[in-house]
Amino acid sequence: MLDIRYISENMDKVKTMLEKRNQVKFFADVEDMIKKYQEKNKVQHESDSLRNQRNEKSKQIGKIKADGKDISKISEEVKKINEETKSLEQDLVQYNEKINKVLYYIPNMLDDIVPRGKDETFNKVIRAHGKKPEFKFKPKPHWDIAEENNIIDFKRGTKLAGSRFVLYNSRGAALERALINFMLDIQTKEHGYKEFIPPFMVNEKTMTGTGQLPKFKEDLFKIEGSDHYLIPTAEVPLTNIHSDEVLKEEDLPLYYTAYTPCFRSEAGSWGKDTRGLIRLHQFNKVELVKIVHPDNSEKELDSMVADAEKILQMLDIHYRIVALSSGDIGFSSSLTYDIEVWLPGVEAYREISSCSNCRDFQARRANIKFKSSKGKTEFVHTLNGSGLAIGRTLVAILENFQTIDGDFTIPEVLKKYL
RNA sequence: GGAGAGGUGGCAGAGCGGUUGAAUGCGGCGGUCUUGAAAACCGUUGAGGGUUUGCGCCCUCCGGGGGUUCGAAUCCCUCCCUCUCCGCCA
């Protein structure tokens, strides 16, 4: 979340951000929140000075009693003060509830270089790597290749769990597992990320720390009869590892990675990408998370993108880097670069990684700080990115390395994993 | 699942219901001493919020929430978590 003091002092900048994110309708709520915040401070002040009176008198009572004198009169005075304080305190609770109801729903400030635009058509291509492969035949979409080669059993996946679930068959399951191991090896051994296996379901507090809750509850799967939510990405547990902690400055930066399945309800995307492996309720991903000194988050984002790119370069798959526009960028992010792979079968670029700098937005929610050498405690900056989405990488391999006989070849770097 | 114990400052560990935001030890920081270092000694060392030009002052926080009381780390209720023993189990 944003610092409420920052909002009250920079209302114009916050409004510009909301306008860029197409959330002008939010203006009134934010203005109202700041009014409430100012009122709250007044009430807080009153309540504090009443408490101060009460504390002083209570101390006196202790002394009077020690002298063996009568305390009934002063005791009555304190009772009166307490009654006044009580109603003020109830007001304060109300104020805080109202303020938080808005504060937790305000998205992050945007980096100046985020392209302005209402949707993904305004995303800006930054650069590309490699080039589109050429085929002497019409390349097939991955779902055909996957089905014909017994990589994926779509029908039985649906039978087991419903739409947007798949069953990987023997060769497909092995390939998926090879990709997981390959990516984890590169990120841990070559890029210095520390590997974790986190819980695949987490509590409400953890989901709030990274920004999924309270605003995006409908995107999550919740376990019935329990307070747990299935993670939509390993970003959630990895970033929250250090929630409510004060780190040492010399411990930064922290590079974390984990393979996890990811669970998403995909509410609001009915009819979108219904075929194939692109949009599933459950998919696999190797995630990268960085917890860094605020001075370094910009360059850390660049190097994180490079860490994700490396995988595609080793697999020799053409891709491009795109800066997400203000209408497409995520709630918690101030700047996001997507990596989009070329899929010749469907003739489109598709997102395979999304790398974001959240600056102190998540750190403030999750309360992750560090103590600087000057002894000051400050919020860290957090970044996250896919390194990469496994299923979509498998899609890219199927489509880019398909052969005229309907089969496909395995990239050289993966062979030792199969 | 059954029985018991416990959650206090970076860590360890005290804390009769009233100058306890919290003894003591370790660690950290500063200083004295030393050629330097160690040891020893002295001092200092939690977080959040409000207010002030500043020194400072005030409020809150001893797992979370609620209650008793003029006053709660200390008493009561409740939830969460940790540990030990027994049972069950991948």
Short mmCIF file of C-alpha atoms (C1' of nucleotides) in Angstrom, two decimals:
data_model
loop_
_atom_site.label_atom_id
_atom_site.label_comp_id
_atom_site.label_asym_id
_atom_site.label_seq_id
_atom_site.Cartn_x
_atom_site.Cartn_y
_atom_site.Cartn_z
CA MET A 1 0.00 0.00 0.00
CA LEU A 2 0.95 3.61 -0.21
CA ASP A 3 1.99 5.67 2.78
CA ILE A 4 -1.11 7.60 3.81
CA ARG A 5 1.04 10.61 4.65
CA TYR A 6 2.46 10.50 1.16
CA ILE A 7 -1.07 10.47 -0.25
CA SER A 8 -2.17 13.42 1.84
CA GLU A 9 0.86 15.44 0.78
CA ASN A 10 0.84 14.36 -2.89
CA MET A 11 -2.82 14.09 -3.80
CA ASP A 12 -2.13 15.42 -7.30
CA LYS A 13 0.40 12.70 -8.05
CA VAL A 14 -1.88 9.99 -6.68
CA LYS A 15 -4.71 11.27 -8.86
CA THR A 16 -2.48 11.27 -11.92
CA MET A 17 -1.62 7.65 -11.17
CA LEU A 18 -5.28 6.68 -10.78
CA GLU A 19 -6.16 8.49 -13.98
CA LYS A 20 -3.41 6.63 -15.86
CA ARG A 21 -4.71 3.37 -14.46
CA ASN A 22 -8.26 4.20 -15.60
CA GLN A 23 -9.54 4.53 -12.05
CA VAL A 24 -10.81 8.08 -11.99
CA LYS A 25 -13.93 6.82 -10.24
CA PHE A 26 -11.72 6.23 -7.22
CA PHE A 27 -10.93 9.95 -6.71
CA ALA A 28 -13.80 10.64 -4.34
CA ASP A 29 -12.98 7.66 -2.13
CA VAL A 30 -9.36 8.72 -1.80
CA GLU A 31 -10.24 12.33 -1.03
CA ASP A 32 -12.74 11.16 1.54
CA MET A 33 -10.15 8.88 3.07
CA ILE A 34 -7.72 11.77 3.55
CA LYS A 35 -10.44 13.82 5.23
CA LYS A 36 -11.08 10.90 7.55
CA TYR A 37 -7.37 10.62 8.19
CA GLN A 38 -7.13 14.26 9.23
CA GLU A 39 -10.18 13.98 11.45
CA LYS A 40 -8.79 10.82 12.95
CA ASN A 41 -5.58 12.58 13.91
CA LYS A 42 -7.55 15.21 15.79
CA VAL A 43 -9.54 12.58 17.65
CA GLN A 44 -6.36 10.68 18.34
CA HIS A 45 -4.86 13.78 19.84
CA GLU A 46 -7.83 14.32 22.14
CA SER A 47 -7.84 10.73 23.21
CA ASP A 48 -4.10 10.82 23.88
CA SER A 49 -4.33 13.82 26.15
CA LEU A 50 -7.22 12.25 28.07
CA ARG A 51 -5.18 9.11 28.53
CA ASN A 52 -2.34 11.24 29.73
CA GLN A 53 -4.58 12.75 32.40
CA ARG A 54 -5.76 9.33 33.39
CA ASN A 55 -2.24 7.95 33.67
CA GLU A 56 -1.15 10.87 35.82
CA LYS A 57 -4.08 10.53 38.17
CA SER A 58 -3.69 6.81 38.45
CA LYS A 59 -0.11 7.32 39.53
CA GLN A 60 -1.30 9.78 42.16
CA ILE A 61 -3.78 7.23 43.43
CA GLY A 62 -0.94 4.84 44.00
CA LYS A 63 0.83 7.40 46.17
CA ILE A 64 -2.29 8.47 48.04
CA LYS A 65 -3.09 4.88 48.79
CA ALA A 66 0.44 4.27 50.03
CA ASP A 67 -0.12 7.13 52.49
CA GLY A 68 -3.28 5.40 53.62
CA LYS A 69 -5.57 8.23 52.59
CA ASP A 70 -8.93 8.22 50.85
CA ILE A 71 -8.95 7.76 47.06
CA SER A 72 -12.66 7.74 46.33
CA LYS A 73 -12.81 11.33 45.02
CA ILE A 74 -9.93 11.14 42.57
CA SER A 75 -11.04 7.69 41.58
CA GLU A 76 -14.37 9.12 40.47
CA GLU A 77 -12.56 11.70 38.35
CA VAL A 78 -10.68 8.99 36.52
CA LYS A 79 -13.87 7.08 35.89
CA LYS A 80 -15.29 10.13 34.21
CA ILE A 81 -12.22 10.55 32.03
CA ASN A 82 -12.45 6.91 31.06
CA GLU A 83 -15.99 7.31 29.85
CA GLU A 84 -14.99 10.17 27.59
CA THR A 85 -12.01 8.22 26.29
CA LYS A 86 -14.10 5.19 25.56
CA SER A 87 -16.32 6.92 23.04
CA LEU A 88 -13.32 8.54 21.36
CA GLU A 89 -11.66 5.15 21.08
CA GLN A 90 -14.70 3.69 19.44
CA ASP A 91 -14.59 6.56 16.95
CA LEU A 92 -10.95 5.80 16.26
CA VAL A 93 -11.72 2.18 15.47
CA GLN A 94 -14.37 3.35 13.02
CA TYR A 95 -11.99 5.84 11.42
CA ASN A 96 -9.31 3.20 10.98
CA GLU A 97 -11.74 0.76 9.43
CA LYS A 98 -12.94 3.34 6.95
CA ILE A 99 -9.43 4.46 6.09
CA ASN A 100 -8.16 0.92 5.58
CA LYS A 101 -11.13 0.07 3.44
CA VAL A 102 -9.76 2.52 0.88
CA LEU A 103 -6.04 2.40 1.62
CA TYR A 104 -5.70 -1.32 0.92
CA TYR A 105 -7.46 -0.87 -2.42
CA ILE A 106 -5.26 1.89 -3.84
CA PRO A 107 -2.80 0.57 -6.44
CA ASN A 108 0.91 1.33 -6.51
CA MET A 109 2.40 4.51 -7.93
CA LEU A 110 3.71 4.11 -11.47
CA ASP A 111 7.22 4.58 -12.77
CA ASP A 112 7.52 7.55 -15.13
CA ILE A 113 8.47 5.30 -18.03
CA VAL A 114 5.26 3.23 -17.87
CA PRO A 115 3.49 3.84 -21.19
CA ARG A 116 0.14 5.54 -20.80
CA GLY A 117 -2.79 3.58 -22.23
CA LYS A 118 -6.09 1.99 -21.37
CA ASP A 119 -5.18 -1.63 -22.12
CA GLU A 120 -2.56 -4.08 -23.39
CA THR A 121 -2.63 -2.64 -26.90
CA PHE A 122 -0.62 0.26 -25.47
CA ASN A 123 2.18 -1.97 -24.19
CA LYS A 124 5.50 -0.92 -25.66
CA VAL A 125 7.90 -3.34 -27.27
CA ILE A 126 11.36 -2.60 -25.89
CA ARG A 127 13.46 -5.09 -27.82
CA ALA A 128 13.46 -8.59 -29.25
CA HIS A 129 15.82 -11.52 -29.25
CA GLY A 130 16.30 -14.05 -32.05
CA LYS A 131 13.83 -14.28 -34.89
CA LYS A 132 10.75 -16.16 -35.92
CA PRO A 133 11.47 -19.68 -37.15
CA GLU A 134 10.51 -20.49 -40.73
CA PHE A 135 8.54 -23.60 -41.65
CA LYS A 136 8.13 -25.37 -44.99
CA PHE A 137 4.70 -26.46 -43.77
CA LYS A 138 1.87 -24.82 -41.91
CA PRO A 139 2.81 -25.00 -38.23
CA LYS A 140 0.18 -26.49 -35.95
CA PRO A 141 -1.09 -25.05 -32.68
CA HIS A 142 0.36 -26.76 -29.62
CA TRP A 143 -2.87 -28.47 -28.58
CA ASP A 144 -2.84 -30.52 -31.74
CA ILE A 145 0.80 -31.47 -31.33
CA ALA A 146 0.28 -32.22 -27.65
CA GLU A 147 -2.72 -34.44 -28.26
CA GLU A 148 -1.33 -36.27 -31.29
CA ASN A 149 1.95 -37.01 -29.51
CA ASN A 150 0.28 -38.08 -26.30
CA ILE A 151 1.86 -35.22 -24.34
CA ILE A 152 -1.37 -33.99 -22.81
CA ASP A 153 -4.69 -35.75 -22.23
CA PHE A 154 -7.13 -32.85 -22.37
CA LYS A 155 -10.27 -34.98 -22.24
CA ARG A 156 -9.29 -36.90 -19.14
CA GLY A 157 -8.01 -33.74 -17.47
CA THR A 158 -11.47 -32.30 -17.87
CA LYS A 159 -13.04 -35.53 -16.67
CA LEU A 160 -10.98 -35.45 -13.49
CA ALA A 161 -11.39 -31.81 -12.55
CA GLY A 162 -13.36 -29.87 -15.16
CA SER A 163 -12.47 -27.26 -17.74
CA ARG A 164 -9.07 -25.59 -17.58
CA PHE A 165 -7.44 -28.66 -16.05
CA VAL A 166 -5.15 -31.03 -17.93
CA LEU A 167 -3.55 -34.41 -17.45
CA TYR A 168 0.09 -34.64 -18.53
CA ASN A 169 0.86 -38.01 -20.07
CA SER A 170 4.13 -39.86 -19.60
CA ARG A 171 6.28 -38.02 -22.15
CA GLY A 172 4.62 -34.70 -21.32
CA ALA A 173 4.98 -35.20 -17.58
CA ALA A 174 8.68 -35.99 -18.05
CA LEU A 175 9.19 -32.93 -20.22
CA GLU A 176 7.42 -30.69 -17.71
CA ARG A 177 9.60 -32.08 -14.93
CA ALA A 178 12.73 -31.62 -17.04
CA LEU A 179 11.84 -27.98 -17.59
CA ILE A 180 11.34 -27.41 -13.86
CA ASN A 181 14.72 -28.93 -13.04
CA PHE A 182 16.47 -27.10 -15.87
CA MET A 183 15.12 -23.71 -14.81
CA LEU A 184 15.81 -24.23 -11.12
CA ASP A 185 19.36 -25.30 -11.91
CA ILE A 186 20.04 -22.18 -13.95
CA GLN A 187 18.48 -19.79 -11.45
CA THR A 188 20.16 -21.34 -8.42
CA LYS A 189 23.56 -22.29 -9.82
CA GLU A 190 24.14 -19.55 -12.36
CA HIS A 191 22.11 -16.61 -11.07
CA GLY A 192 22.49 -17.05 -7.32
CA TYR A 193 18.89 -17.56 -6.25
CA LYS A 194 18.22 -19.57 -3.09
CA GLU A 195 15.70 -22.35 -3.58
CA PHE A 196 12.64 -22.91 -1.41
CA ILE A 197 9.66 -25.21 -1.28
CA PRO A 198 6.99 -23.03 0.32
CA PRO A 199 3.46 -23.92 1.41
CA PHE A 200 1.13 -24.10 -1.59
CA MET A 201 -1.65 -22.60 0.47
CA VAL A 202 -1.31 -19.61 2.73
CA ASN A 203 -3.36 -17.55 5.16
CA GLU A 204 -5.17 -14.27 4.64
CA LYS A 205 -2.41 -12.14 6.13
CA THR A 206 0.13 -13.51 3.68
CA MET A 207 -2.20 -12.92 0.74
CA THR A 208 -2.69 -9.35 1.95
CA GLY A 209 1.06 -8.75 2.21
CA THR A 210 1.62 -9.12 -1.51
CA GLY A 211 -1.63 -7.45 -2.57
CA GLN A 212 -3.87 -10.33 -3.67
CA LEU A 213 -6.22 -9.57 -0.80
CA PRO A 214 -8.52 -7.90 -0.06
CA LYS A 215 -9.14 -6.59 -3.56
CA PHE A 216 -8.75 -9.68 -5.73
CA LYS A 217 -10.42 -12.37 -3.68
CA GLU A 218 -12.43 -13.59 -6.66
CA ASP A 219 -9.22 -14.56 -8.47
CA LEU A 220 -8.24 -17.00 -5.73
CA PHE A 221 -9.27 -20.49 -4.71
CA LYS A 222 -10.18 -20.65 -1.04
CA ILE A 223 -10.22 -23.89 0.93
CA GLU A 224 -13.67 -24.49 2.31
CA GLY A 225 -13.89 -24.74 6.06
CA SER A 226 -10.44 -23.29 6.53
CA ASP A 227 -8.70 -19.92 6.38
CA HIS A 228 -6.36 -21.02 3.61
CA TYR A 229 -6.07 -19.86 0.03
CA LEU A 230 -4.23 -21.71 -2.75
CA ILE A 231 -1.32 -19.62 -3.96
CA PRO A 232 -1.77 -18.02 -7.42
CA THR A 233 2.04 -17.70 -7.66
CA ALA A 234 5.08 -18.47 -5.49
CA GLU A 235 5.60 -14.72 -5.30
CA VAL A 236 3.14 -14.77 -2.41
CA PRO A 237 4.96 -17.12 -0.01
CA LEU A 238 8.46 -16.10 -1.15
CA THR A 239 7.95 -12.37 -0.69
CA ASN A 240 6.27 -12.90 2.66
CA ILE A 241 9.09 -15.03 4.07
CA HIS A 242 10.42 -11.94 5.83
CA SER A 243 7.14 -10.26 6.73
CA ASP A 244 7.26 -8.47 10.09
CA GLU A 245 11.05 -8.66 10.10
CA VAL A 246 13.84 -6.11 10.19
CA LEU A 247 16.67 -7.35 8.00
CA LYS A 248 20.30 -6.33 8.20
CA GLU A 249 21.47 -4.04 5.43
CA GLU A 250 24.39 -6.34 4.65
CA ASP A 251 21.98 -9.26 4.08
CA LEU A 252 20.53 -7.46 1.06
CA PRO A 253 19.90 -8.25 -1.71
CA LEU A 254 18.10 -11.56 -1.20
CA TYR A 255 17.43 -13.66 -4.30
CA TYR A 256 14.79 -16.36 -3.80
CA THR A 257 13.32 -18.92 -6.14
CA ALA A 258 10.80 -21.74 -5.93
CA TYR A 259 8.99 -24.13 -8.14
CA THR A 260 5.30 -24.35 -7.24
CA PRO A 261 2.03 -25.12 -8.87
CA CYS A 262 -0.13 -21.99 -9.20
CA PHE A 263 -3.89 -21.88 -8.80
CA ARG A 264 -6.08 -19.23 -10.35
CA SER A 265 -9.85 -19.05 -10.59
CA GLU A 266 -9.63 -17.12 -13.89
CA ALA A 267 -12.86 -15.38 -13.00
CA GLY A 268 -13.68 -12.93 -15.74
CA SER A 269 -11.86 -14.74 -18.50
CA TRP A 270 -14.67 -17.02 -19.64
CA GLY A 271 -14.22 -18.12 -23.20
CA LYS A 272 -10.66 -16.78 -23.34
CA ASP A 273 -7.90 -19.21 -24.37
CA THR A 274 -10.13 -22.19 -23.81
CA ARG A 275 -8.00 -24.49 -25.93
CA GLY A 276 -4.62 -25.79 -24.97
CA LEU A 277 -2.30 -25.02 -22.10
CA ILE A 278 -2.30 -21.25 -22.08
CA ARG A 279 -4.89 -20.49 -19.41
CA LEU A 280 -5.45 -23.15 -16.75
CA HIS A 281 -6.73 -23.22 -13.20
CA GLN A 282 -3.55 -25.01 -12.22
CA PHE A 283 -0.15 -24.53 -13.81
CA ASN A 284 3.50 -24.89 -12.88
CA LYS A 285 5.95 -22.05 -12.52
CA VAL A 286 9.46 -21.31 -11.34
CA GLU A 287 9.27 -17.95 -9.63
CA LEU A 288 11.99 -15.41 -8.87
CA VAL A 289 11.73 -12.96 -5.98
CA LYS A 290 14.20 -10.29 -4.93
CA ILE A 291 14.27 -8.35 -1.69
CA VAL A 292 16.60 -5.41 -2.18
CA HIS A 293 17.89 -2.08 -0.95
CA PRO A 294 15.61 0.72 -2.23
CA ASP A 295 18.52 2.39 -4.02
CA ASN A 296 19.04 -0.67 -6.23
CA SER A 297 15.60 -1.86 -7.26
CA GLU A 298 15.76 -0.36 -10.74
CA LYS A 299 18.90 -2.19 -11.80
CA GLU A 300 17.72 -5.31 -9.96
CA LEU A 301 14.66 -5.36 -12.19
CA ASP A 302 16.84 -5.25 -15.29
CA SER A 303 18.96 -8.13 -14.06
CA MET A 304 15.88 -10.13 -13.12
CA VAL A 305 14.54 -9.78 -16.66
CA ALA A 306 17.92 -10.95 -17.89
CA ASP A 307 17.74 -13.98 -15.56
CA ALA A 308 14.39 -14.95 -17.05
CA GLU A 309 15.53 -14.27 -20.61
CA LYS A 310 18.52 -16.55 -20.16
CA ILE A 311 16.22 -19.58 -20.09
CA LEU A 312 14.72 -18.74 -23.47
CA GLN A 313 18.11 -17.96 -24.93
CA MET A 314 19.39 -21.36 -23.84
CA LEU A 315 16.30 -22.99 -25.34
CA ASP A 316 16.82 -20.89 -28.47
CA ILE A 317 13.31 -19.51 -28.64
CA HIS A 318 12.47 -16.13 -30.14
CA TYR A 319 10.94 -13.59 -27.76
CA ARG A 320 10.43 -9.90 -27.17
CA ILE A 321 10.41 -7.66 -24.11
CA VAL A 322 7.39 -5.47 -23.53
CA ALA A 323 6.82 -2.67 -21.01
CA LEU A 324 3.28 -2.97 -19.72
CA SER A 325 1.08 0.08 -20.14
CA SER A 326 -0.66 1.80 -17.27
CA GLY A 327 -3.89 0.04 -18.18
CA ASP A 328 -2.37 -3.45 -18.18
CA ILE A 329 0.09 -3.30 -15.30
CA GLY A 330 -0.67 -5.08 -12.02
CA PHE A 331 -2.02 -3.56 -8.81
CA SER A 332 1.17 -3.91 -6.75
CA SER A 333 3.64 -3.06 -9.49
CA SER A 334 5.26 0.25 -10.35
CA LEU A 335 6.96 -1.07 -13.47
CA THR A 336 6.53 -4.39 -15.27
CA TYR A 337 8.35 -5.97 -18.19
CA ASP A 338 6.71 -8.96 -19.80
CA ILE A 339 8.65 -11.48 -21.82
CA GLU A 340 6.56 -12.70 -24.73
CA VAL A 341 7.50 -15.82 -26.68
CA TRP A 342 6.65 -16.30 -30.29
CA LEU A 343 4.18 -19.12 -30.93
CA PRO A 344 4.19 -19.95 -34.65
CA GLY A 345 1.26 -22.36 -34.37
CA VAL A 346 -1.13 -19.69 -33.19
CA GLU A 347 0.88 -16.88 -34.82
CA ALA A 348 1.09 -14.71 -31.74
CA TYR A 349 3.40 -13.56 -28.99
CA ARG A 350 2.31 -14.83 -25.58
CA GLU A 351 3.44 -13.82 -22.11
CA ILE A 352 5.80 -16.34 -20.58
CA SER A 353 7.23 -14.16 -17.82
CA SER A 354 6.22 -10.99 -16.05
CA CYS A 355 8.87 -9.14 -14.04
CA SER A 356 7.77 -6.38 -11.69
CA ASN A 357 9.32 -3.85 -9.40
CA CYS A 358 6.90 -3.31 -6.53
CA ARG A 359 9.23 -0.89 -4.75
CA ASP A 360 8.04 -0.46 -1.14
CA PHE A 361 4.37 -1.20 -1.87
CA GLN A 362 4.44 -4.82 -0.74
CA ALA A 363 7.13 -4.16 1.86
CA ARG A 364 4.81 -1.68 3.54
CA ARG A 365 1.89 -4.15 3.50
CA ALA A 366 3.96 -7.08 4.66
CA ASN A 367 6.09 -4.91 6.97
CA ILE A 368 9.50 -5.91 5.63
CA LYS A 369 12.24 -3.52 6.69
CA PHE A 370 15.97 -3.28 6.98
CA LYS A 371 18.21 -1.35 9.31
CA SER A 372 20.53 0.93 7.40
CA SER A 373 24.13 1.56 8.42
CA LYS A 374 23.01 4.87 9.90
CA GLY A 375 20.72 2.91 12.20
CA LYS A 376 17.54 3.96 10.45
CA THR A 377 14.91 1.35 9.65
CA GLU A 378 13.43 1.62 6.18
CA PHE A 379 11.20 -0.47 3.97
CA VAL A 380 12.93 -2.74 1.48
CA HIS A 381 11.95 -2.96 -2.17
CA THR A 382 10.52 -6.21 -3.53
CA LEU A 383 10.57 -7.59 -7.06
CA ASN A 384 9.10 -10.68 -8.59
CA GLY A 385 9.20 -12.40 -11.93
CA SER A 386 8.57 -15.72 -13.57
CA GLY A 387 11.64 -17.64 -14.42
CA LEU A 388 9.62 -19.04 -16.26
CA ALA A 389 6.06 -20.32 -16.58
CA ILE A 390 6.62 -24.03 -17.22
CA GLY A 391 3.49 -24.96 -19.18
CA ARG A 392 3.82 -22.04 -21.53
CA THR A 393 7.48 -22.92 -22.10
CA LEU A 394 6.36 -26.41 -23.07
CA VAL A 395 3.89 -24.80 -25.47
CA ALA A 396 6.69 -22.73 -26.98
CA ILE A 397 8.84 -25.82 -27.45
CA LEU A 398 6.02 -27.77 -29.10
CA GLU A 399 5.18 -24.98 -31.50
CA ASN A 400 8.70 -23.77 -32.30
CA PHE A 401 10.37 -27.16 -32.64
CA GLN A 402 7.61 -29.04 -34.40
CA THR A 403 8.58 -31.16 -37.40
CA ILE A 404 6.84 -31.90 -40.65
CA ASP A 405 5.88 -35.38 -39.47
CA GLY A 406 3.84 -33.88 -36.62
CA ASP A 407 6.42 -34.59 -33.95
CA PHE A 408 8.82 -32.11 -32.32
CA THR A 409 12.48 -32.01 -31.30
CA ILE A 410 13.92 -31.51 -27.83
CA PRO A 411 16.24 -28.51 -27.30
CA GLU A 412 19.83 -29.59 -26.69
CA VAL A 413 20.04 -28.15 -23.14
CA LEU A 414 17.08 -30.24 -22.01
CA LYS A 415 18.37 -33.59 -23.20
CA LYS A 416 20.35 -34.32 -20.07
CA TYR A 417 17.20 -33.78 -18.02
CA LEU A 418 15.20 -36.41 -19.90
"C1'" G B 1 -7.15 -37.18 18.33
"C1'" G B 2 -5.94 -37.59 24.26
"C1'" A B 3 -2.79 -35.37 28.48
"C1'" G B 4 0.43 -31.54 30.13
"C1'" A B 5 3.82 -26.99 29.67
"C1'" G B 6 4.67 -22.37 27.63
"C1'" G B 7 4.51 -17.71 24.47
"C1'" U B 8 8.29 -10.96 27.62
"C1'" G B 9 13.17 -6.33 23.96
"C1'" G B 10 18.41 -9.02 18.41
"C1'" C B 11 19.00 -13.65 21.59
"C1'" A B 12 18.80 -15.85 26.59
"C1'" G B 13 16.00 -14.97 30.89
"C1'" A B 14 13.51 -12.23 35.60
"C1'" G B 15 9.12 -9.83 36.60
"C1'" C B 16 4.30 -8.90 44.91
"C1'" G B 17 -1.97 -5.40 40.27
"C1'" G B 18 0.74 0.87 41.15
"C1'" U B 19 7.48 5.53 39.28
"C1'" U B 20 8.39 -1.63 34.90
"C1'" G B 21 9.09 0.09 28.45
"C1'" A B 22 10.34 -3.71 31.53
"C1'" A B 23 15.96 -6.50 36.27
"C1'" U B 24 20.17 -9.54 34.76
"C1'" G B 25 23.38 -11.92 31.10
"C1'" C B 26 24.98 -12.26 25.93
"C1'" G B 27 25.25 -9.69 21.49
"C1'" G B 28 25.52 -4.53 19.08
"C1'" C B 29 27.35 0.59 19.32
"C1'" G B 30 30.55 4.58 21.68
"C1'" G B 31 34.62 5.56 25.04
"C1'" U B 32 38.99 4.67 28.57
"C1'" C B 33 43.39 1.65 28.47
"C1'" U B 34 46.96 -0.53 24.32
"C1'" U B 35 51.97 0.28 19.17
"C1'" G B 36 47.56 -2.62 17.46
"C1'" A B 37 44.14 -6.26 19.12
"C1'" A B 38 42.06 -9.02 23.12
"C1'" A B 39 40.72 -8.67 28.20
"C1'" A B 40 38.96 -5.28 31.83
"C1'" C B 41 36.20 -0.98 33.08
"C1'" C B 42 32.51 3.13 31.97
"C1'" G B 43 28.47 4.60 29.04
"C1'" U B 44 24.79 3.43 25.44
"C1'" U B 45 21.40 0.09 22.83
"C1'" G B 46 13.20 -1.78 20.86
"C1'" A B 47 9.09 -0.34 17.52
"C1'" G B 48 4.87 2.62 15.75
"C1'" G B 49 2.13 7.17 16.00
"C1'" G B 50 1.30 12.44 17.36
"C1'" U B 51 3.50 17.26 18.52
"C1'" U B 52 7.78 20.83 18.38
"C1'" U B 53 12.44 25.13 14.38
"C1'" G B 54 15.12 22.22 18.01
"C1'" C B 55 16.12 20.04 23.06
"C1'" G B 56 12.04 17.60 24.26
"C1'" C B 57 7.08 16.13 25.46
"C1'" C B 58 2.74 12.83 24.91
"C1'" C B 59 0.11 8.18 23.43
"C1'" U B 60 0.34 2.94 22.16
"C1'" C B 61 2.81 -1.88 22.08
"C1'" C B 62 5.28 -7.80 26.88
"C1'" G B 63 1.50 -13.81 20.82
"C1'" G B 64 -3.92 -11.72 18.75
"C1'" G B 65 -8.76 -10.11 20.51
"C1'" G B 66 -12.09 -9.12 24.62
"C1'" G B 67 -13.04 -8.36 30.00
"C1'" U B 68 -12.19 -7.01 35.50
"C1'" U B 69 -9.83 -2.46 37.90
"C1'" C B 70 -8.85 4.32 39.48
"C1'" G B 71 -4.46 1.44 37.51
"C1'" A B 72 -2.78 -4.93 34.01
"C1'" A B 73 3.27 -7.93 31.31
"C1'" U B 74 1.09 -9.36 36.12
"C1'" C B 75 -6.11 -11.44 37.35
"C1'" C B 76 -10.34 -13.64 34.05
"C1'" C B 77 -12.32 -15.31 29.07
"C1'" U B 78 -11.23 -16.56 24.09
"C1'" C B 79 -8.43 -17.47 19.69
"C1'" C B 80 -3.61 -18.46 17.48
"C1'" C B 81 1.14 -20.56 17.83
"C1'" U B 82 5.27 -23.48 20.05
"C1'" C B 83 7.16 -27.56 23.03
"C1'" U B 84 6.81 -32.58 25.77
"C1'" C B 85 4.35 -37.42 26.40
"C1'" C B 86 0.61 -41.06 24.39
"C1'" G B 87 -2.30 -42.71 20.08
"C1'" C B 88 -2.81 -42.66 14.64
"C1'" C B 89 -0.48 -41.86 9.98
"C1'" A B 90 2.54 -40.33 4.50
#
